[in-house]
PDB file of C-alpha atoms in Angstrom:
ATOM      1  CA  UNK J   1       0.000   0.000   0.000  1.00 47.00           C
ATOM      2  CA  UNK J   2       1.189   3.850  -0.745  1.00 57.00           C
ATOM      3  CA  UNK J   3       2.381   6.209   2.132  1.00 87.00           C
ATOM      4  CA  UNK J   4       0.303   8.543   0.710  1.00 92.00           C
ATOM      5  CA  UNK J   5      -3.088   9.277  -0.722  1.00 93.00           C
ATOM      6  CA  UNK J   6      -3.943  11.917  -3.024  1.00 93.00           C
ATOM      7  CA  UNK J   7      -7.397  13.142  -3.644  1.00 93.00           C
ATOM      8  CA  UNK J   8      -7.430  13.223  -7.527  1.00 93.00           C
ATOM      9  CA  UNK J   9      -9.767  16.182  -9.036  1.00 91.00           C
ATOM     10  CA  UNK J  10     -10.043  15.399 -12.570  1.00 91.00           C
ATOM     11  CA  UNK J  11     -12.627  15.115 -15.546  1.00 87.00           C
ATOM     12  CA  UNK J  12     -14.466  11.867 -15.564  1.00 88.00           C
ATOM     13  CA  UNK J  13     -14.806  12.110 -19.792  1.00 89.00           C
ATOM     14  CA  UNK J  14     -13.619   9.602 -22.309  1.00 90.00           C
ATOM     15  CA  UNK J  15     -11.605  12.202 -23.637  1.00 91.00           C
ATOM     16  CA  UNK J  16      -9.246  12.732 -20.096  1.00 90.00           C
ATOM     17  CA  UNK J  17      -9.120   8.969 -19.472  1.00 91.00           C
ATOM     18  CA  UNK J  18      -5.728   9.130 -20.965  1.00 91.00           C
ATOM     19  CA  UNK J  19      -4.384  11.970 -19.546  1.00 90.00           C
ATOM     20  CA  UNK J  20      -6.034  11.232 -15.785  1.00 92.00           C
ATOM     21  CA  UNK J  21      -4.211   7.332 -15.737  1.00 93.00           C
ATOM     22  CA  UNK J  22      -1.211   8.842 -16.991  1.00 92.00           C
ATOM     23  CA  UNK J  23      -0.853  11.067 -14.047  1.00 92.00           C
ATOM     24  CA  UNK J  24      -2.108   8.477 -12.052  1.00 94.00           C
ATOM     25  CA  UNK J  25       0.180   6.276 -13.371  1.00 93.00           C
ATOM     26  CA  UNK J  26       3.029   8.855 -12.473  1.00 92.00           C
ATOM     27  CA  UNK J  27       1.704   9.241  -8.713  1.00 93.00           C
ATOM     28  CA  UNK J  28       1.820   5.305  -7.968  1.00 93.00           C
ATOM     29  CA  UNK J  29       5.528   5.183  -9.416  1.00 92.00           C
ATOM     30  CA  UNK J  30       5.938   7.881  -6.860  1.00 91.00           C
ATOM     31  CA  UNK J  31       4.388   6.351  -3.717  1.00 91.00           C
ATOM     32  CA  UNK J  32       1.171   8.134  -3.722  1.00 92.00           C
ATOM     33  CA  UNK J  33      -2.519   5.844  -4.057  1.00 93.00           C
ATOM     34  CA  UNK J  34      -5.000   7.901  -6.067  1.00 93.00           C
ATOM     35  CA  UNK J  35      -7.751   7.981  -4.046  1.00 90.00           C
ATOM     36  CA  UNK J  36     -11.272   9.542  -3.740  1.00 82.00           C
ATOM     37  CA  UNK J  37     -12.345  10.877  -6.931  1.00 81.00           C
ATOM     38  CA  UNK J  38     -16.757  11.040  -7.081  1.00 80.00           C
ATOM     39  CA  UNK J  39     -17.102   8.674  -9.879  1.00 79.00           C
ATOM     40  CA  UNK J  40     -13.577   7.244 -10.449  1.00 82.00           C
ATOM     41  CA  UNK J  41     -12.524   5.824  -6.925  1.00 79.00           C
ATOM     42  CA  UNK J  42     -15.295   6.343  -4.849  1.00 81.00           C
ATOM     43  CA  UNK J  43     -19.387   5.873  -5.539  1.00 81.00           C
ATOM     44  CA  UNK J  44     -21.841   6.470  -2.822  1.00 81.00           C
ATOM     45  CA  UNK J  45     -25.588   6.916  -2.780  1.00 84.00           C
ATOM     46  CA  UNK J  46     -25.120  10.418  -0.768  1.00 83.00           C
ATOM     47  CA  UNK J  47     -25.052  13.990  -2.028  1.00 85.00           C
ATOM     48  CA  UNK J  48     -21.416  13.902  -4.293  1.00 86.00           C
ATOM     49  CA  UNK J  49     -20.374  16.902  -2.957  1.00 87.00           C
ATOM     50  CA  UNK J  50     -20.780  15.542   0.786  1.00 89.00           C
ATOM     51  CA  UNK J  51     -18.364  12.755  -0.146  1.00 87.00           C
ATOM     52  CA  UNK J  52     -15.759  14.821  -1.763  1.00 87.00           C
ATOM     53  CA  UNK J  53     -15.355  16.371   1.061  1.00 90.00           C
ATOM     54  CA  UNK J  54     -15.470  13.826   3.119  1.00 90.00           C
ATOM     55  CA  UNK J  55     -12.190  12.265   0.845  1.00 90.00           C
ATOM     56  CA  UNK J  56     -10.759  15.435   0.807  1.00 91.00           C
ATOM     57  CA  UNK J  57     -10.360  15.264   4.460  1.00 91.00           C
ATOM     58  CA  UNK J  58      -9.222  11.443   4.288  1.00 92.00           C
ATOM     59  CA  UNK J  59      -6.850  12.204   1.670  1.00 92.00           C
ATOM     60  CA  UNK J  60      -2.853  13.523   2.715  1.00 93.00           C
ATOM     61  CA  UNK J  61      -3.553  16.107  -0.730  1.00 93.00           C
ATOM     62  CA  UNK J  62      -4.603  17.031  -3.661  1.00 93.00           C
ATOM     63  CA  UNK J  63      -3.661  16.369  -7.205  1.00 94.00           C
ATOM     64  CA  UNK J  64      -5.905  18.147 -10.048  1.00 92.00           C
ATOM     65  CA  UNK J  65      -5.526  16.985 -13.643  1.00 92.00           C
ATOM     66  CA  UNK J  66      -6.896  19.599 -15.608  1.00 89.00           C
ATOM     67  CA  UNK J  67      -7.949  19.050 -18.705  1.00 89.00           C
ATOM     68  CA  UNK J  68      -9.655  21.117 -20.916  1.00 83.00           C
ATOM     69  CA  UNK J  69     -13.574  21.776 -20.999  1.00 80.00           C
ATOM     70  CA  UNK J  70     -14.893  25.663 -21.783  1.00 71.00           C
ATOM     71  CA  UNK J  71     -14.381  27.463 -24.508  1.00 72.00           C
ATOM     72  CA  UNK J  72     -14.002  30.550 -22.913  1.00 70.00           C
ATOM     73  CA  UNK J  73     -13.859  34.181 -24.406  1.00 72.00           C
ATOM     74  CA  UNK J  74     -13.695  37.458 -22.712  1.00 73.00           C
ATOM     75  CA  UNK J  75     -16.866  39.681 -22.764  1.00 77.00           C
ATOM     76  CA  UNK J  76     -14.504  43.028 -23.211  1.00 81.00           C
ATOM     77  CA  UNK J  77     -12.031  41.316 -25.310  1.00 77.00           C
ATOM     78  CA  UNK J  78     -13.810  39.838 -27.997  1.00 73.00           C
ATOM     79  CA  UNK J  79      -9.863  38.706 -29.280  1.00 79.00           C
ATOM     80  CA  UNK J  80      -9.189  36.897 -25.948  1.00 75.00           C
ATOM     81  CA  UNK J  81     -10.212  33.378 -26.498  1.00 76.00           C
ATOM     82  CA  UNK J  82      -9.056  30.238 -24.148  1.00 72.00           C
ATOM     83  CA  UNK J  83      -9.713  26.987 -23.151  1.00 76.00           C
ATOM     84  CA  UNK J  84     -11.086  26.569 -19.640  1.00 72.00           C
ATOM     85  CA  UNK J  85     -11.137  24.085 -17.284  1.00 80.00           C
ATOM     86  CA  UNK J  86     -14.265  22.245 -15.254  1.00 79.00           C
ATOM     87  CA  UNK J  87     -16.220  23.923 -12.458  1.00 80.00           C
ATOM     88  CA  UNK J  88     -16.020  21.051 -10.467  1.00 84.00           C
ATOM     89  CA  UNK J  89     -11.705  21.472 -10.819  1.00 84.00           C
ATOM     90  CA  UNK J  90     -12.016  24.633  -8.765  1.00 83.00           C
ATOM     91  CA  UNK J  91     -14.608  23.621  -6.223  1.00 86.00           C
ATOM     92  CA  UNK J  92     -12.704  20.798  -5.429  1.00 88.00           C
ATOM     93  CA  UNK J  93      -9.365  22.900  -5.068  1.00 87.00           C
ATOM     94  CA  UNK J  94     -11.386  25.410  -3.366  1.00 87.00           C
ATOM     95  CA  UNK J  95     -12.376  22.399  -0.958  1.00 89.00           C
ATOM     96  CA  UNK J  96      -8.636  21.528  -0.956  1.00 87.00           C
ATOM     97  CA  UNK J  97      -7.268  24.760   0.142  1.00 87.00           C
ATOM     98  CA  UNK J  98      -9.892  25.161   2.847  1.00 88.00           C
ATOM     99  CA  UNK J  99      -9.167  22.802   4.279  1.00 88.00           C
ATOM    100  CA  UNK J 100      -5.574  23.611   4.338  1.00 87.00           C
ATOM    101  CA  UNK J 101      -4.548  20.199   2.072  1.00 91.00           C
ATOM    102  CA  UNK J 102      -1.404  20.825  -0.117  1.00 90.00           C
ATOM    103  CA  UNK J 103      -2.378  20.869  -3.834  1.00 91.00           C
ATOM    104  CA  UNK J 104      -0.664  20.128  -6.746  1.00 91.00           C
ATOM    105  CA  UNK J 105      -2.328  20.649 -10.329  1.00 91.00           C
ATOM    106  CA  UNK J 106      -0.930  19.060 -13.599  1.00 92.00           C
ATOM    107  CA  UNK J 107      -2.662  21.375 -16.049  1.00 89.00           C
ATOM    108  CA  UNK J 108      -2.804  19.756 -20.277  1.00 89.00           C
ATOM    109  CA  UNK J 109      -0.957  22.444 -22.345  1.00 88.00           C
ATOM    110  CA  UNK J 110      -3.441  25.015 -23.719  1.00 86.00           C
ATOM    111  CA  UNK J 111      -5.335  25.306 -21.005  1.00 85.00           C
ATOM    112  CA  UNK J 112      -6.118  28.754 -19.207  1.00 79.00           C
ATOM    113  CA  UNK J 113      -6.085  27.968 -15.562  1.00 81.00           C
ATOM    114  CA  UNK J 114      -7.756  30.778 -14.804  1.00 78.00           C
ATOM    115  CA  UNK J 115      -6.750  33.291 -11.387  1.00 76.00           C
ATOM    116  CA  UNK J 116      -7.797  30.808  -8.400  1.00 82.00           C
ATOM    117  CA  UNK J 117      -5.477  28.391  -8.707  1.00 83.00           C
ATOM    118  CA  UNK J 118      -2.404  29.611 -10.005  1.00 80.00           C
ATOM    119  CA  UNK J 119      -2.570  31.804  -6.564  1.00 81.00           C
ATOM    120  CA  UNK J 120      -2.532  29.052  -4.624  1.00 84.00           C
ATOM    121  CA  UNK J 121       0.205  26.810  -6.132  1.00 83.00           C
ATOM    122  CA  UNK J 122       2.515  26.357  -8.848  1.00 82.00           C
ATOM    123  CA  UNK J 123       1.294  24.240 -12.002  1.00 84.00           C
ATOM    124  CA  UNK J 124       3.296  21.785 -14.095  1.00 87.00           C
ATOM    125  CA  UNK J 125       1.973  21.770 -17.868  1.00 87.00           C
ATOM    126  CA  UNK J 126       1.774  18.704 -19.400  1.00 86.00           C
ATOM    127  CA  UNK J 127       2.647  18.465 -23.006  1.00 85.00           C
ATOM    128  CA  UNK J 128       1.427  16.129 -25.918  1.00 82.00           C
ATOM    129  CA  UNK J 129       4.505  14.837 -28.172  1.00 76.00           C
ATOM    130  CA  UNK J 130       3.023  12.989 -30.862  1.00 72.00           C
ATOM    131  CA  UNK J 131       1.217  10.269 -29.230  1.00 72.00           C
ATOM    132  CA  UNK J 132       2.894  10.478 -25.974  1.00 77.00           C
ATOM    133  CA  UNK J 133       2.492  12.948 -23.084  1.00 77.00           C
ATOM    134  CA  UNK J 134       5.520  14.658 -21.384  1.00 76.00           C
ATOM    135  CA  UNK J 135       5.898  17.099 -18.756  1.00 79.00           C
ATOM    136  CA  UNK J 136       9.162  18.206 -16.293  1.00 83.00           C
ATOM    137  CA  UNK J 137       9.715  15.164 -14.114  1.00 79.00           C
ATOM    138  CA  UNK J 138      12.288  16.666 -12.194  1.00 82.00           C
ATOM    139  CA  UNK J 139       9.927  19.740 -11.171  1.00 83.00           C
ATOM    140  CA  UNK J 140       6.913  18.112 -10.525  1.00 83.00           C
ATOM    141  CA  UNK J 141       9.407  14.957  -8.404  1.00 83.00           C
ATOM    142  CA  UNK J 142      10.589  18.710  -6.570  1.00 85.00           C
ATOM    143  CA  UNK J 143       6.801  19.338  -5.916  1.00 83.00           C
ATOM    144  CA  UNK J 144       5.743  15.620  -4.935  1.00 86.00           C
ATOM    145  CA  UNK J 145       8.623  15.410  -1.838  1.00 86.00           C
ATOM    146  CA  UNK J 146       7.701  18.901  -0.977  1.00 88.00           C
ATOM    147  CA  UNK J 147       4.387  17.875  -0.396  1.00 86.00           C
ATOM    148  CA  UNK J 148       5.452  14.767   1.339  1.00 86.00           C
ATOM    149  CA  UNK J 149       7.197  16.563   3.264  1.00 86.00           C
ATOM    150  CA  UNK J 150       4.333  18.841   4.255  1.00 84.00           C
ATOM    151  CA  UNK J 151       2.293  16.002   4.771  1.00 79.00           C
ATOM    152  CA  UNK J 152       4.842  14.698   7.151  1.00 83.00           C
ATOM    153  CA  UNK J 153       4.578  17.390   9.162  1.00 82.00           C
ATOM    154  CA  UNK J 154       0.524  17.414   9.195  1.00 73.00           C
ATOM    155  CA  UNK J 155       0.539  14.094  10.411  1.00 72.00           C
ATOM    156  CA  UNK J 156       3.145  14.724  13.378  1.00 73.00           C
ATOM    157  CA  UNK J 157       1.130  17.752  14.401  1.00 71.00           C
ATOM    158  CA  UNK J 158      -2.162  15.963  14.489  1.00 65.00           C
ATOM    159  CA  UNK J 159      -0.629  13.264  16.431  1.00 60.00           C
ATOM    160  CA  UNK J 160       1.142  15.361  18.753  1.00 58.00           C
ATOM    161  CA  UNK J 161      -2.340  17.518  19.459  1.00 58.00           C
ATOM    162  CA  UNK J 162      -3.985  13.925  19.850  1.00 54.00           C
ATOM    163  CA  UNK J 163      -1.059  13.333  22.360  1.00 52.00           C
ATOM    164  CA  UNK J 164      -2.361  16.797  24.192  1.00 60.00           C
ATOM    165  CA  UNK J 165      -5.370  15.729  24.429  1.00 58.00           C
ATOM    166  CA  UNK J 166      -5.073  12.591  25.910  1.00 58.00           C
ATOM    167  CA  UNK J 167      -2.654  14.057  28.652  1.00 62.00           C
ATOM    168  CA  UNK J 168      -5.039  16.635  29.239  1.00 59.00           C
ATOM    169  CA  UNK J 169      -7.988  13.586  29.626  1.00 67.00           C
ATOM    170  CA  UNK J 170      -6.241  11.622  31.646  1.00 65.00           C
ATOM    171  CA  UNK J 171      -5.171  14.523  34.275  1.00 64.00           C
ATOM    172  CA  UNK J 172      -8.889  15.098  34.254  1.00 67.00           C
ATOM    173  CA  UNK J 173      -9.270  11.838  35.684  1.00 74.00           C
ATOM    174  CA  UNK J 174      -6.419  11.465  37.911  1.00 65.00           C
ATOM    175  CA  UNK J 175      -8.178  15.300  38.802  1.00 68.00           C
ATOM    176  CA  UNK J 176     -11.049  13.727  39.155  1.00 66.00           C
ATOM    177  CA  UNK J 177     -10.390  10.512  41.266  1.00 70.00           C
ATOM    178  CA  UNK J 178      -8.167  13.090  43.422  1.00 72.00           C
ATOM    179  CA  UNK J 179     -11.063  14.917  44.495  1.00 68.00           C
ATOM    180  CA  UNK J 180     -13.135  11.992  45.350  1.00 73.00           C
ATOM    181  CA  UNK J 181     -11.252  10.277  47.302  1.00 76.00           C
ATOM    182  CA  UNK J 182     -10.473  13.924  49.486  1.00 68.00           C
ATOM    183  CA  UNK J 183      -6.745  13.221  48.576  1.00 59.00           C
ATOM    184  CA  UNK J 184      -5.652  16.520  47.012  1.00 55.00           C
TER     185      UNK J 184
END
């Protein structure tokens, strides 16, 4: 089993399949299980959104594949023309960032990311040659062990404030029994 599991926000069309399992393909390589995506890795008969979340919060981070989806053209500059990317990317990495979950995005060349996202992390752009798809391994390896790093650290923290809590439980009790008894 992985170390680590990464939420993956991605399209669920035909037309990503290739470009999603190629990423995913890249994260397992790496030590990372793709995990929780509504309709890829996870099905539940509750409201979608309520289970994102809920494997947003089970996941160590975030990886967004995205792909593109909207033609997209500026209302004031009828020359500005782009390719967009899913609603449902940036909710998720909205999700993601609320909740304070590291997130990496591998973004398909061509596509304009918009302002959200670039703000809240750096983007490697993944590039079709031919038949196969290519993108800067050693940047986005640089971004993976930062991440695991961060993750690291998230998981000592929340088991060190576990730790607190406990101790602060159990001198409750010993408190507690103290008084009882008359001994303090």
């Amino acid at each position: 089993m992985s170390e680590f599991k990464a939420f993956i926000s991605c399209s669920l069309r035909s037309q990503d399949a290739r470009f999603v399992t190629f990423i995913e393909r890249y994260l397992h390589q790496n030590g990372i299980e793709p995990f929780g995506t509504v309709g890829r890795h996870a099905a539940s008969p509750q409201n979608p959104v309520e289970l994102m979340k809920e494997n947003i919060e089970k996941s160590d981070f975030i990886v967004v594949c995205a792909t593109k989806r909207y033609f997209q053209e500026d209302i004031h500059n009828k020359n500005q023309k782009s390719a967009g990317i899913s609603e449902m990317l940036q909710f998720e990495s909205g999700m993601a960032h609320a909740s304070s979950k590291p997130l990496i995005v591998f973004v398909e060349e061509g596509v304009n990311m918009g302002s959200a996202i670039p703000n809240i992390t750096q983007y490697i752009t993944v590039r079709k040659n031919g038949d196969r798809l290519a993108f800067q391994r050693k940047t986005a390896f640089g971004l993976l062990e930062k991440v695991k790093e961060q993750c690291e650290e998230n998981r000592s923290m929340e088991m060190f404030s576990g730790l607190g809590v406990l101790t602060v439980i159990g001198l409750a009790i010993y408190g507690g029994a103290k008084l009882l008894t008359g001994r303090i």
